[in-house]
Short mmCIF file of C-alpha atoms in Angstrom, two decimals:
data_model
loop_
_atom_site.label_atom_id
_atom_site.label_comp_id
_atom_site.label_asym_id
_atom_site.label_seq_id
_atom_site.Cartn_x
_atom_site.Cartn_y
_atom_site.Cartn_z
CA MET Y 1163 -0.08 0.15 0.05
CA LEU Y 1164 2.93 2.41 0.57
CA VAL Y 1165 4.79 1.99 -2.78
CA LEU Y 1166 6.65 5.07 -3.78
CA ALA Y 1167 5.27 5.37 -7.29
CA ALA Y 1168 1.89 5.98 -5.75
CA CYS Y 1169 1.59 10.02 -5.52
CA GLY Y 1170 5.08 10.59 -6.92
CA GLY Y 1171 6.63 13.33 -9.23
CA THR Y 1172 4.38 13.40 -12.27
CA THR Y 1173 0.68 14.44 -12.69
CA ALA Y 1174 -1.66 11.87 -14.35
CA GLY Y 1175 -3.86 13.05 -17.42
CA GLY Y 1176 -5.18 16.50 -18.06
CA GLY Y 1177 -8.17 18.64 -19.23
CA ASP Y 1178 -10.54 20.56 -16.85
CA SER Y 1179 -13.66 18.93 -15.58
CA LYS Y 1180 -15.73 19.38 -18.87
CA PRO Y 1181 -16.41 16.69 -21.06
CA GLU Y 1182 -14.97 16.54 -24.56
CA ALA Y 1183 -16.41 18.26 -27.52
CA GLY Y 1184 -18.73 15.81 -29.21
CA GLU Y 1185 -19.45 14.20 -26.12
CA ALA Y 1186 -21.49 16.96 -24.50
CA ASN Y 1187 -24.28 16.99 -27.26
CA GLY Y 1188 -24.65 13.36 -26.80
CA THR Y 1189 -22.70 12.03 -30.08
CA GLU Y 1190 -20.99 9.38 -28.14
CA ALA Y 1191 -23.51 8.57 -25.54
CA PRO Y 1192 -25.42 5.64 -25.51
CA LYS Y 1193 -28.96 5.52 -27.47
CA ALA Y 1194 -31.87 6.12 -24.89
CA SER Y 1195 -32.81 2.66 -24.85
CA GLU Y 1196 -29.34 1.58 -23.48
CA PRO Y 1197 -28.23 1.96 -20.33
CA VAL Y 1198 -25.12 3.75 -19.63
CA LYS Y 1199 -22.23 1.83 -18.62
CA VAL Y 1200 -20.06 3.45 -15.62
CA VAL Y 1201 -16.57 1.36 -15.02
CA TRP Y 1202 -15.96 1.64 -11.53
CA TRP Y 1203 -12.18 0.63 -10.29
CA HIS Y 1204 -12.01 -0.37 -6.83
CA SER Y 1205 -9.37 -2.12 -4.25
CA MET Y 1206 -11.69 -3.87 -2.10
CA SER Y 1207 -10.69 -7.36 -1.83
CA GLY Y 1208 -11.81 -10.43 0.30
CA GLU Y 1209 -15.18 -10.26 2.38
CA LEU Y 1210 -14.98 -6.28 1.16
CA GLY Y 1211 -15.06 -7.02 -2.39
CA LYS Y 1212 -17.87 -9.04 -1.83
CA ALA Y 1213 -19.69 -6.18 0.25
CA ALA Y 1214 -18.88 -3.82 -2.91
CA ASP Y 1215 -20.00 -6.16 -5.56
CA LYS Y 1216 -23.47 -6.66 -3.51
CA LEU Y 1217 -24.13 -2.52 -3.41
CA VAL Y 1218 -23.18 -2.45 -7.16
CA ALA Y 1219 -25.83 -5.56 -7.99
CA ASP Y 1220 -28.45 -3.71 -6.04
CA PHE Y 1221 -27.91 -0.38 -7.70
CA ASN Y 1222 -27.88 -1.92 -10.64
CA ALA Y 1223 -31.29 -3.86 -9.90
CA SER Y 1224 -32.75 -0.59 -8.57
CA GLN Y 1225 -33.07 1.27 -11.96
CA LYS Y 1226 -32.65 0.82 -15.75
CA ASN Y 1227 -30.65 3.84 -16.85
CA VAL Y 1228 -26.97 2.90 -15.15
CA VAL Y 1229 -24.88 -0.06 -15.10
CA VAL Y 1230 -21.92 -0.33 -12.64
CA GLU Y 1231 -19.37 -2.79 -13.80
CA ALA Y 1232 -17.04 -2.93 -10.47
CA VAL Y 1233 -13.35 -3.72 -11.46
CA PHE Y 1234 -11.06 -4.54 -8.93
CA GLN Y 1235 -7.14 -3.18 -9.65
CA GLY Y 1236 -5.67 -4.46 -6.65
CA THR Y 1237 -3.94 -2.40 -4.14
CA TYR Y 1238 -4.62 1.44 -3.84
CA ASP Y 1239 -1.11 2.12 -5.49
CA GLU Y 1240 -1.76 -0.35 -7.98
CA SER Y 1241 -4.94 1.07 -9.08
CA LEU Y 1242 -3.79 4.88 -9.12
CA ASN Y 1243 -0.53 3.76 -11.14
CA LYS Y 1244 -3.26 1.98 -13.62
CA MET Y 1245 -5.25 5.13 -13.74
CA LYS Y 1246 -2.10 7.00 -14.54
CA ALA Y 1247 -1.10 4.90 -17.33
CA SER Y 1248 -4.91 4.80 -18.58
CA MET Y 1249 -5.51 8.68 -18.94
CA ASP Y 1250 -4.13 9.22 -22.59
CA SER Y 1251 -6.16 6.60 -24.19
CA LYS Y 1252 -9.15 6.61 -22.15
CA SER Y 1253 -8.94 3.44 -21.07
CA GLY Y 1254 -9.63 3.87 -17.71
CA PRO Y 1255 -12.62 4.26 -15.66
CA ALA Y 1256 -15.47 6.66 -15.13
CA LEU Y 1257 -15.31 6.15 -11.09
CA ILE Y 1258 -12.07 5.16 -9.05
CA GLN Y 1259 -11.65 4.70 -5.26
CA VAL Y 1260 -8.39 6.52 -4.24
CA TYR Y 1261 -7.10 6.35 -0.52
CA GLU Y 1262 -7.19 9.39 1.65
CA ILE Y 1263 -3.46 10.27 1.03
CA GLY Y 1264 -4.11 10.17 -2.87
CA SER Y 1265 -6.26 13.28 -2.33
CA ARG Y 1266 -3.69 16.26 -3.28
CA PHE Y 1267 -2.59 14.18 -6.08
CA MET Y 1268 -5.71 13.57 -7.29
CA ILE Y 1269 -6.71 17.26 -7.27
CA ASP Y 1270 -3.43 18.29 -8.95
CA SER Y 1271 -3.73 15.85 -11.67
CA LYS Y 1272 -6.51 17.99 -13.12
CA ALA Y 1273 -7.96 14.47 -14.08
CA ILE Y 1274 -11.39 14.63 -12.12
CA THR Y 1275 -14.49 16.21 -11.98
CA PRO Y 1276 -15.23 17.63 -8.46
CA ILE Y 1277 -18.42 16.13 -6.67
CA GLN Y 1278 -19.15 19.84 -5.98
CA GLN Y 1279 -19.96 20.29 -9.11
CA PHE Y 1280 -22.74 17.81 -9.11
CA ILE Y 1281 -23.67 18.69 -5.50
CA ASP Y 1282 -24.07 22.34 -6.79
CA GLU Y 1283 -26.20 21.43 -10.26
CA GLU Y 1284 -28.53 19.21 -8.16
CA LYS Y 1285 -28.47 21.26 -5.21
CA PHE Y 1286 -27.86 17.73 -3.38
CA ASP Y 1287 -27.81 18.17 0.21
CA ILE Y 1288 -24.91 16.70 2.42
CA SER Y 1289 -26.13 17.85 5.82
CA ALA Y 1290 -27.10 14.22 6.23
CA LEU Y 1291 -23.28 13.57 6.01
CA GLU Y 1292 -21.00 13.55 8.55
CA GLU Y 1293 -19.24 16.34 8.93
CA ASN Y 1294 -15.82 15.07 10.46
CA ILE Y 1295 -15.46 12.85 7.23
CA LEU Y 1296 -16.52 15.14 4.82
CA ASN Y 1297 -14.03 17.54 6.34
CA TYR Y 1298 -11.08 15.47 5.09
CA TYR Y 1299 -12.29 15.94 1.31
CA THR Y 1300 -12.90 19.37 1.32
CA PHE Y 1301 -10.40 21.78 -0.05
CA ASP Y 1302 -11.12 25.61 -0.36
CA GLY Y 1303 -14.95 25.01 0.48
CA LYS Y 1304 -15.27 22.12 -2.28
CA LEU Y 1305 -15.96 18.89 -2.36
CA TYR Y 1306 -13.53 16.80 -4.52
CA SER Y 1307 -14.53 13.34 -3.89
CA MET Y 1308 -17.39 11.12 -2.02
CA PRO Y 1309 -15.89 9.62 1.20
CA PHE Y 1310 -16.57 5.70 1.03
CA ASN Y 1311 -14.44 3.63 3.17
CA THR Y 1312 -14.03 5.50 6.73
CA SER Y 1313 -12.02 4.19 9.82
CA ASN Y 1314 -9.88 5.70 12.81
CA PRO Y 1315 -7.63 4.23 14.86
CA ILE Y 1316 -8.45 3.10 18.50
CA LEU Y 1317 -6.84 1.33 21.51
CA TYR Y 1318 -7.77 -2.15 21.90
CA TYR Y 1319 -7.10 -3.86 25.31
CA ASN Y 1320 -7.51 -7.10 26.89
CA LYS Y 1321 -10.34 -6.69 29.85
CA ASP Y 1322 -9.12 -10.12 31.64
CA MET Y 1323 -5.79 -8.71 31.98
CA PHE Y 1324 -6.70 -5.64 33.13
CA LYS Y 1325 -8.50 -7.27 35.79
CA ALA Y 1326 -5.70 -9.77 36.81
CA ALA Y 1327 -3.68 -6.71 36.95
CA GLY Y 1328 -5.48 -4.97 39.39
CA LEU Y 1329 -6.49 -2.21 37.03
CA ASP Y 1330 -10.65 -1.23 36.20
CA PRO Y 1331 -11.25 -2.85 33.08
CA GLU Y 1332 -14.31 -0.09 32.49
CA LYS Y 1333 -11.41 2.75 32.83
CA PRO Y 1334 -8.86 2.45 29.97
CA PRO Y 1335 -5.92 4.66 29.86
CA ALA Y 1336 -6.44 7.87 28.10
CA THR Y 1337 -3.30 9.62 28.03
CA TYR Y 1338 0.62 8.73 27.25
CA GLU Y 1339 1.50 8.63 31.01
CA GLU Y 1340 -1.51 6.11 31.89
CA VAL Y 1341 -0.94 4.01 28.73
CA ALA Y 1342 2.77 3.81 30.56
CA GLU Y 1343 1.81 3.09 34.00
CA ALA Y 1344 -0.74 0.64 32.55
CA ALA Y 1345 1.92 -1.29 30.76
CA LYS Y 1346 4.12 -1.61 33.66
CA LYS Y 1347 1.51 -3.00 35.94
CA LEU Y 1348 0.39 -5.70 32.90
CA THR Y 1349 3.82 -6.61 32.03
CA LYS Y 1350 4.21 -9.99 33.91
CA ASP Y 1351 3.91 -13.63 33.61
CA GLY Y 1352 5.63 -13.81 29.92
CA GLN Y 1353 2.90 -11.17 29.09
CA THR Y 1354 3.82 -7.60 27.83
CA GLY Y 1355 2.06 -4.33 28.78
CA ALA Y 1356 1.73 -3.27 24.83
CA SER Y 1357 2.52 -3.52 21.32
CA PHE Y 1358 1.96 -0.70 18.45
CA ALA Y 1359 2.87 -1.43 14.93
CA ILE Y 1360 5.20 1.09 13.31
CA TYR Y 1361 2.44 2.57 10.74
CA GLY Y 1362 2.80 5.84 9.61
CA TRP Y 1363 -0.86 6.27 9.71
CA PHE Y 1364 -0.52 6.15 13.66
CA MET Y 1365 2.13 9.12 13.68
CA GLU Y 1366 -0.17 11.34 11.76
CA GLN Y 1367 -3.14 10.37 14.31
CA PHE Y 1368 -0.95 11.06 17.27
CA PHE Y 1369 -0.24 14.66 15.88
CA ALA Y 1370 -3.85 15.33 15.14
CA ASN Y 1371 -4.59 13.76 18.69
CA GLN Y 1372 -2.47 17.04 19.92
CA GLY Y 1373 -4.12 19.19 17.81
CA ALA Y 1374 -0.15 19.42 15.69
CA GLU Y 1375 0.06 19.84 11.91
CA LEU Y 1376 1.70 17.59 10.35
CA VAL Y 1377 3.04 19.88 7.42
CA ASN Y 1378 2.96 23.64 7.15
CA ASN Y 1379 0.86 26.19 5.54
CA GLY Y 1380 -2.28 24.86 7.85
CA ASN Y 1381 -1.49 21.23 7.19
CA GLY Y 1382 -1.05 22.12 3.44
CA ARG Y 1383 -4.87 23.20 3.53
CA THR Y 1384 -4.34 26.96 3.33
CA SER Y 1385 -1.62 26.84 0.44
CA PRO Y 1386 0.18 23.60 -1.03
CA ALA Y 1387 2.85 22.36 2.07
CA THR Y 1388 6.40 22.92 1.67
CA ASP Y 1389 7.56 21.44 4.71
CA SER Y 1390 7.05 18.44 7.21
CA LEU Y 1391 6.75 19.54 10.80
CA LEU Y 1392 7.67 15.83 11.75
CA GLY Y 1393 10.56 16.76 14.34
CA SER Y 1394 8.28 19.54 16.25
CA GLU Y 1395 7.39 18.84 19.95
CA ALA Y 1396 4.28 16.47 18.80
CA GLY Y 1397 6.57 14.05 17.36
CA VAL Y 1398 9.19 14.11 19.96
CA LYS Y 1399 7.23 13.94 22.57
CA THR Y 1400 5.45 10.79 21.02
CA MET Y 1401 8.42 8.95 20.29
CA THR Y 1402 10.33 9.76 23.83
CA TRP Y 1403 6.95 7.87 25.32
CA TRP Y 1404 6.84 5.06 23.04
CA LYS Y 1405 10.81 4.41 23.07
CA GLN Y 1406 10.93 4.74 26.70
CA MET Y 1407 8.14 1.75 26.84
CA ILE Y 1408 10.45 -0.38 24.54
CA GLU Y 1409 13.15 0.63 27.27
CA ASP Y 1410 11.16 -0.49 30.01
CA LYS Y 1411 10.60 -3.91 28.51
CA THR Y 1412 6.52 -2.95 28.71
CA MET Y 1413 6.23 -2.56 24.89
CA LEU Y 1414 7.19 -5.04 22.34
CA ASN Y 1415 8.17 -4.07 18.99
CA LEU Y 1416 6.96 -6.46 16.50
CA GLY Y 1417 7.71 -4.33 13.41
CA ARG Y 1418 5.81 -2.94 10.76
CA LYS Y 1419 2.64 -5.11 10.19
CA THR Y 1420 -0.43 -4.38 12.04
CA ASP Y 1421 -1.34 -8.25 11.43
CA ASP Y 1422 1.48 -8.87 13.29
CA THR Y 1423 0.43 -7.10 16.68
CA LYS Y 1424 -3.63 -8.08 15.92
CA LYS Y 1425 -2.00 -11.82 15.98
CA ALA Y 1426 -0.08 -11.25 19.74
CA PHE Y 1427 -3.13 -9.54 21.09
CA ALA Y 1428 -5.41 -12.57 19.96
CA ALA Y 1429 -2.72 -14.71 21.32
CA GLY Y 1430 -2.98 -12.92 24.64
CA GLN Y 1431 0.66 -12.18 24.39
CA ILE Y 1432 0.10 -8.32 24.52
CA ALA Y 1433 -2.38 -6.49 26.63
CA MET Y 1434 -2.98 -3.29 24.52
CA THR Y 1435 -2.60 -2.53 20.95
CA LEU Y 1436 -3.47 0.03 18.11
CA ASP Y 1437 -5.64 -0.51 15.19
CA SER Y 1438 -8.11 0.81 12.66
CA THR Y 1439 -11.99 0.94 13.47
CA ALA Y 1440 -12.29 -1.36 10.46
CA ALA Y 1441 -10.56 -4.24 12.22
CA LEU Y 1442 -12.86 -4.25 15.29
CA ARG Y 1443 -14.95 -7.19 14.21
CA GLY Y 1444 -11.97 -9.50 13.46
CA ILE Y 1445 -10.19 -8.74 16.35
CA VAL Y 1446 -13.37 -9.41 18.87
CA ASN Y 1447 -14.08 -12.76 16.76
CA ALA Y 1448 -10.79 -13.72 17.03
CA ALA Y 1449 -10.89 -13.20 21.31
CA GLU Y 1450 -14.14 -14.73 21.00
CA GLY Y 1451 -14.03 -17.10 24.17
CA LYS Y 1452 -10.90 -16.36 25.30
CA PHE Y 1453 -10.95 -13.11 26.56
CA GLU Y 1454 -13.30 -9.83 26.44
CA VAL Y 1455 -11.89 -7.22 24.27
CA GLY Y 1456 -12.31 -3.40 25.14
CA THR Y 1457 -11.81 -0.23 23.18
CA ALA Y 1458 -10.99 3.15 24.10
CA PHE Y 1459 -10.11 6.45 22.65
CA LEU Y 1460 -6.35 6.91 20.69
CA PRO Y 1461 -4.51 7.96 23.52
CA LYS Y 1462 -2.77 11.45 23.86
CA PRO Y 1463 -0.59 13.38 26.37
CA LYS Y 1464 -2.36 14.78 29.24
CA ASP Y 1465 -1.92 18.23 28.78
CA ALA Y 1466 -3.28 18.04 24.80
CA GLN Y 1467 -6.11 19.91 23.92
CA ASP Y 1468 -8.27 20.90 20.71
CA GLY Y 1469 -7.46 17.59 19.24
CA GLY Y 1470 -9.22 14.44 17.47
CA VAL Y 1471 -8.51 11.86 15.10
CA ILE Y 1472 -8.37 11.83 11.06
CA VAL Y 1473 -10.30 9.79 9.16
CA GLY Y 1474 -8.50 6.93 6.80
CA GLY Y 1475 -9.54 4.87 4.09
CA ALA Y 1476 -10.60 5.99 0.65
CA SER Y 1477 -13.19 8.21 -1.12
CA LEU Y 1478 -14.49 8.06 -4.77
CA TYR Y 1479 -13.60 10.02 -7.57
CA ILE Y 1480 -15.20 10.94 -11.03
CA LEU Y 1481 -12.52 11.13 -14.10
CA ASN Y 1482 -13.39 13.81 -16.63
CA ASN Y 1483 -12.34 12.42 -19.58
CA ARG Y 1484 -15.01 10.23 -19.86
CA SER Y 1485 -18.54 11.21 -21.22
CA GLU Y 1486 -21.17 13.61 -19.33
CA ALA Y 1487 -23.41 10.31 -19.65
CA GLU Y 1488 -20.96 8.23 -17.81
CA GLN Y 1489 -19.97 11.05 -15.16
CA LYS Y 1490 -23.70 11.58 -14.59
CA GLY Y 1491 -24.12 7.70 -14.44
CA ALA Y 1492 -21.04 7.62 -11.99
CA TRP Y 1493 -22.77 10.39 -9.64
CA GLU Y 1494 -26.36 8.53 -9.61
CA PHE Y 1495 -24.42 5.36 -8.03
CA ILE Y 1496 -22.35 7.82 -5.55
CA LYS Y 1497 -25.97 8.97 -4.53
CA PHE Y 1498 -27.31 5.61 -4.04
CA LEU Y 1499 -24.22 4.67 -1.85
CA THR Y 1500 -24.74 7.41 0.33
CA GLU Y 1501 -28.38 6.00 1.56
CA PRO Y 1502 -29.05 5.16 4.70
CA LYS Y 1503 -30.01 1.47 4.03
CA GLN Y 1504 -26.61 1.03 1.51
CA GLN Y 1505 -24.57 2.57 4.30
CA ALA Y 1506 -25.85 0.48 7.31
CA PHE Y 1507 -25.17 -2.64 4.96
CA TRP Y 1508 -21.61 -1.30 3.93
CA SER Y 1509 -20.38 -0.43 7.78
CA VAL Y 1510 -22.22 -3.73 9.46
CA ASN Y 1511 -20.08 -5.84 6.63
CA THR Y 1512 -16.89 -4.24 6.45
CA GLY Y 1513 -16.47 -2.46 9.77
CA TYR Y 1514 -16.17 1.20 8.13
CA PHE Y 1515 -18.06 3.91 9.41
CA PRO Y 1516 -21.46 5.01 7.83
CA ILE Y 1517 -20.69 8.09 6.36
CA THR Y 1518 -24.67 8.94 6.24
CA LYS Y 1519 -26.04 9.75 9.94
CA LYS Y 1520 -29.52 8.45 9.59
CA ALA Y 1521 -27.55 4.75 9.03
CA TYR Y 1522 -27.29 4.74 12.89
CA ASP Y 1523 -31.84 4.24 12.54
CA GLU Y 1524 -31.54 1.45 10.56
CA GLN Y 1525 -32.06 -1.85 12.69
CA LEU Y 1526 -29.51 -3.74 10.75
CA VAL Y 1527 -26.75 -1.18 12.95
CA LYS Y 1528 -28.87 -1.29 15.87
CA ASP Y 1529 -28.43 -5.23 15.96
CA ASN Y 1530 -24.67 -4.71 14.91
CA MET Y 1531 -24.01 -2.22 17.72
CA ALA Y 1532 -25.57 -4.41 20.31
CA LYS Y 1533 -23.34 -7.54 19.19
CA TYR Y 1534 -20.07 -5.15 18.95
CA PRO Y 1535 -20.67 -2.64 21.58
CA GLN Y 1536 -16.91 -1.89 21.27
CA PHE Y 1537 -17.56 -0.07 18.10
CA LYS Y 1538 -19.52 2.85 20.03
CA THR Y 1539 -16.29 4.19 20.88
CA ALA Y 1540 -15.38 4.75 17.61
CA VAL Y 1541 -18.32 6.48 16.75
CA ASP Y 1542 -17.76 8.55 19.85
CA GLN Y 1543 -14.07 9.42 18.87
CA LEU Y 1544 -15.40 10.52 15.62
CA HIS Y 1545 -18.03 12.62 16.89
CA GLN Y 1546 -16.11 14.05 19.81
CA THR Y 1547 -13.27 15.29 17.45
CA LYS Y 1548 -12.94 19.11 16.98
CA ALA Y 1549 -12.81 20.50 13.46
CA ASN Y 1550 -9.46 22.09 12.54
CA LYS Y 1551 -6.69 22.15 10.38
CA ALA Y 1552 -4.89 19.32 12.70
CA THR Y 1553 -7.76 16.75 12.59
CA GLN Y 1554 -8.68 18.09 9.13
CA GLY Y 1555 -5.60 16.05 8.02
CA ALA Y 1556 -2.29 16.93 6.50
CA VAL Y 1557 -2.46 16.76 2.35
CA MET Y 1558 0.89 16.23 0.01
CA GLY Y 1559 1.35 15.27 -3.09
CA VAL Y 1560 4.23 12.73 -1.65
CA PHE Y 1561 2.02 11.31 0.60
CA PRO Y 1562 3.12 7.87 0.22
CA GLU Y 1563 6.70 8.68 0.43
CA ALA Y 1564 6.25 10.12 3.34
CA ARG Y 1565 4.54 7.42 5.38
CA GLN Y 1566 7.49 5.18 4.49
CA LEU Y 1567 10.19 7.85 5.66
CA THR Y 1568 8.12 8.48 8.95
CA GLU Y 1569 8.21 4.57 9.34
CA GLY Y 1570 11.98 4.49 8.85
CA ALA Y 1571 12.43 7.20 11.70
CA ILE Y 1572 10.56 5.16 14.16
CA GLU Y 1573 12.46 1.90 13.50
CA GLU Y 1574 15.64 3.96 14.02
CA ILE Y 1575 14.26 5.21 17.25
CA LEU Y 1576 12.62 2.18 18.91
CA ASN Y 1577 16.09 0.39 17.73
CA GLY Y 1578 18.22 2.94 19.87
CA LYS Y 1579 19.99 4.01 16.28
CA LYS Y 1580 19.09 7.68 16.76
CA SER Y 1581 17.16 10.10 19.15
CA PRO Y 1582 13.50 11.00 18.80
CA LYS Y 1583 14.48 14.55 17.60
CA GLU Y 1584 17.62 13.40 15.56
CA ALA Y 1585 15.22 10.60 13.50
CA LEU Y 1586 12.53 12.78 13.26
CA ASP Y 1587 14.49 15.80 11.91
CA GLY Y 1588 16.25 13.53 9.43
CA ALA Y 1589 13.01 12.14 7.88
CA ALA Y 1590 11.11 15.56 7.91
CA LYS Y 1591 13.91 16.98 5.90
CA GLU Y 1592 13.68 14.26 3.49
CA ILE Y 1593 10.29 14.53 3.19
CA SER Y 1594 10.18 18.44 2.71
CA ALA Y 1595 12.85 18.00 -0.10
CA ARG Y 1596 10.19 15.51 -1.76
CA ILE Y 1597 7.10 17.80 -1.34
CA GLN Y 1598 9.48 20.66 -2.93
CA GLN Y 1599 10.54 18.45 -5.84
CA TYR Y 1600 6.87 17.44 -6.33
CA ASN Y 1601 5.35 21.00 -5.82
CA LYS Y 1602 7.81 22.25 -9.02
CA THR Y 1603 6.23 19.14 -11.45
CA VAL Y 1604 2.38 20.48 -10.44
CA SER Y 1605 1.41 23.13 -12.97
CA LYS Y 1606 -0.42 26.14 -11.66
#
């Protein structure tokens, strides 16, 4: 998911947001009796892919004007690279799912028709959608894509191990200091207090939870970012805390794969871990019959204010080199996906948040919340996040590379090769150079 080429130096495609001449007047559109075919590229595999296919089948059965054809294109990076390669030949899709860190690149590519255009033309009411989710994908007051699969990270903990260590299982640690203290008490009898995967996404979230921006220029929101702020106080404070727990042997370093921390947690080897809300069902099911899983907000320093989490996941973009009919067909499918019934189905079958508030009124969601009460933590955390530039999320055209460089710095710190400040400053310098190089390639 973090291939360097994903959002690299060159922009994809060109043109503006209008259909090409000859398409607008319908010369290339199908006859009225034929449905418009909309090709949708996505990166949902396994159970997620099955859920996506069901949504497509339901949409196609619900009306006769548009037929959506869903095509799995591999990882987010692979799909984005295929899109870039397809722009000149027009062999690409009308609709594509792109991960959140590809947002700056997609806008700079000038290959899309902003969703805002369809919203304005139709006076489509977006007040029914979650503000904190829309917030991420909104730039200069304009929504460029429609959120589709959305998650954020939470703290998972073993309630049985908490009880055995004399900790209150109903009062999970909320701050860095409390996590460190609990980890000490939980480390005994061959078990360790915690393990967090070395994942750049977590660092981005730790910044936002302190109300701190990851890049300059308002997190790249007021104007394009030119410099990384990875070596700032928020980063140093986070890595000093994390490294101290490694030194105290109350935290295990299991590397970069979240799957490895999930397995250790399910096996009862560690008492606390971080993971996406989308992993909740799998984590709870893996612990069934062994121990009770608790969930808590992402921890932050005790003196942190005005923070919260950033939404992760992906959104849907309409490409502007397809006919007007295809673009409108893609918009019809997007509107269908935002309806409470579809959002309820998607959330329950994937673990992602519903983007529509009324989805929580659907019986399907109510039943799922009763079965997995831990999910309420994730919903509360989303709703309690204060909207500001920090929680809106950083944007930069080289985000996948920045994540890899961040993970390299975290490794250097945890392995004792460099101090937190030295490693983070080094990564920040490299990220800043990549950002500035990318900015030069973007046509103004």
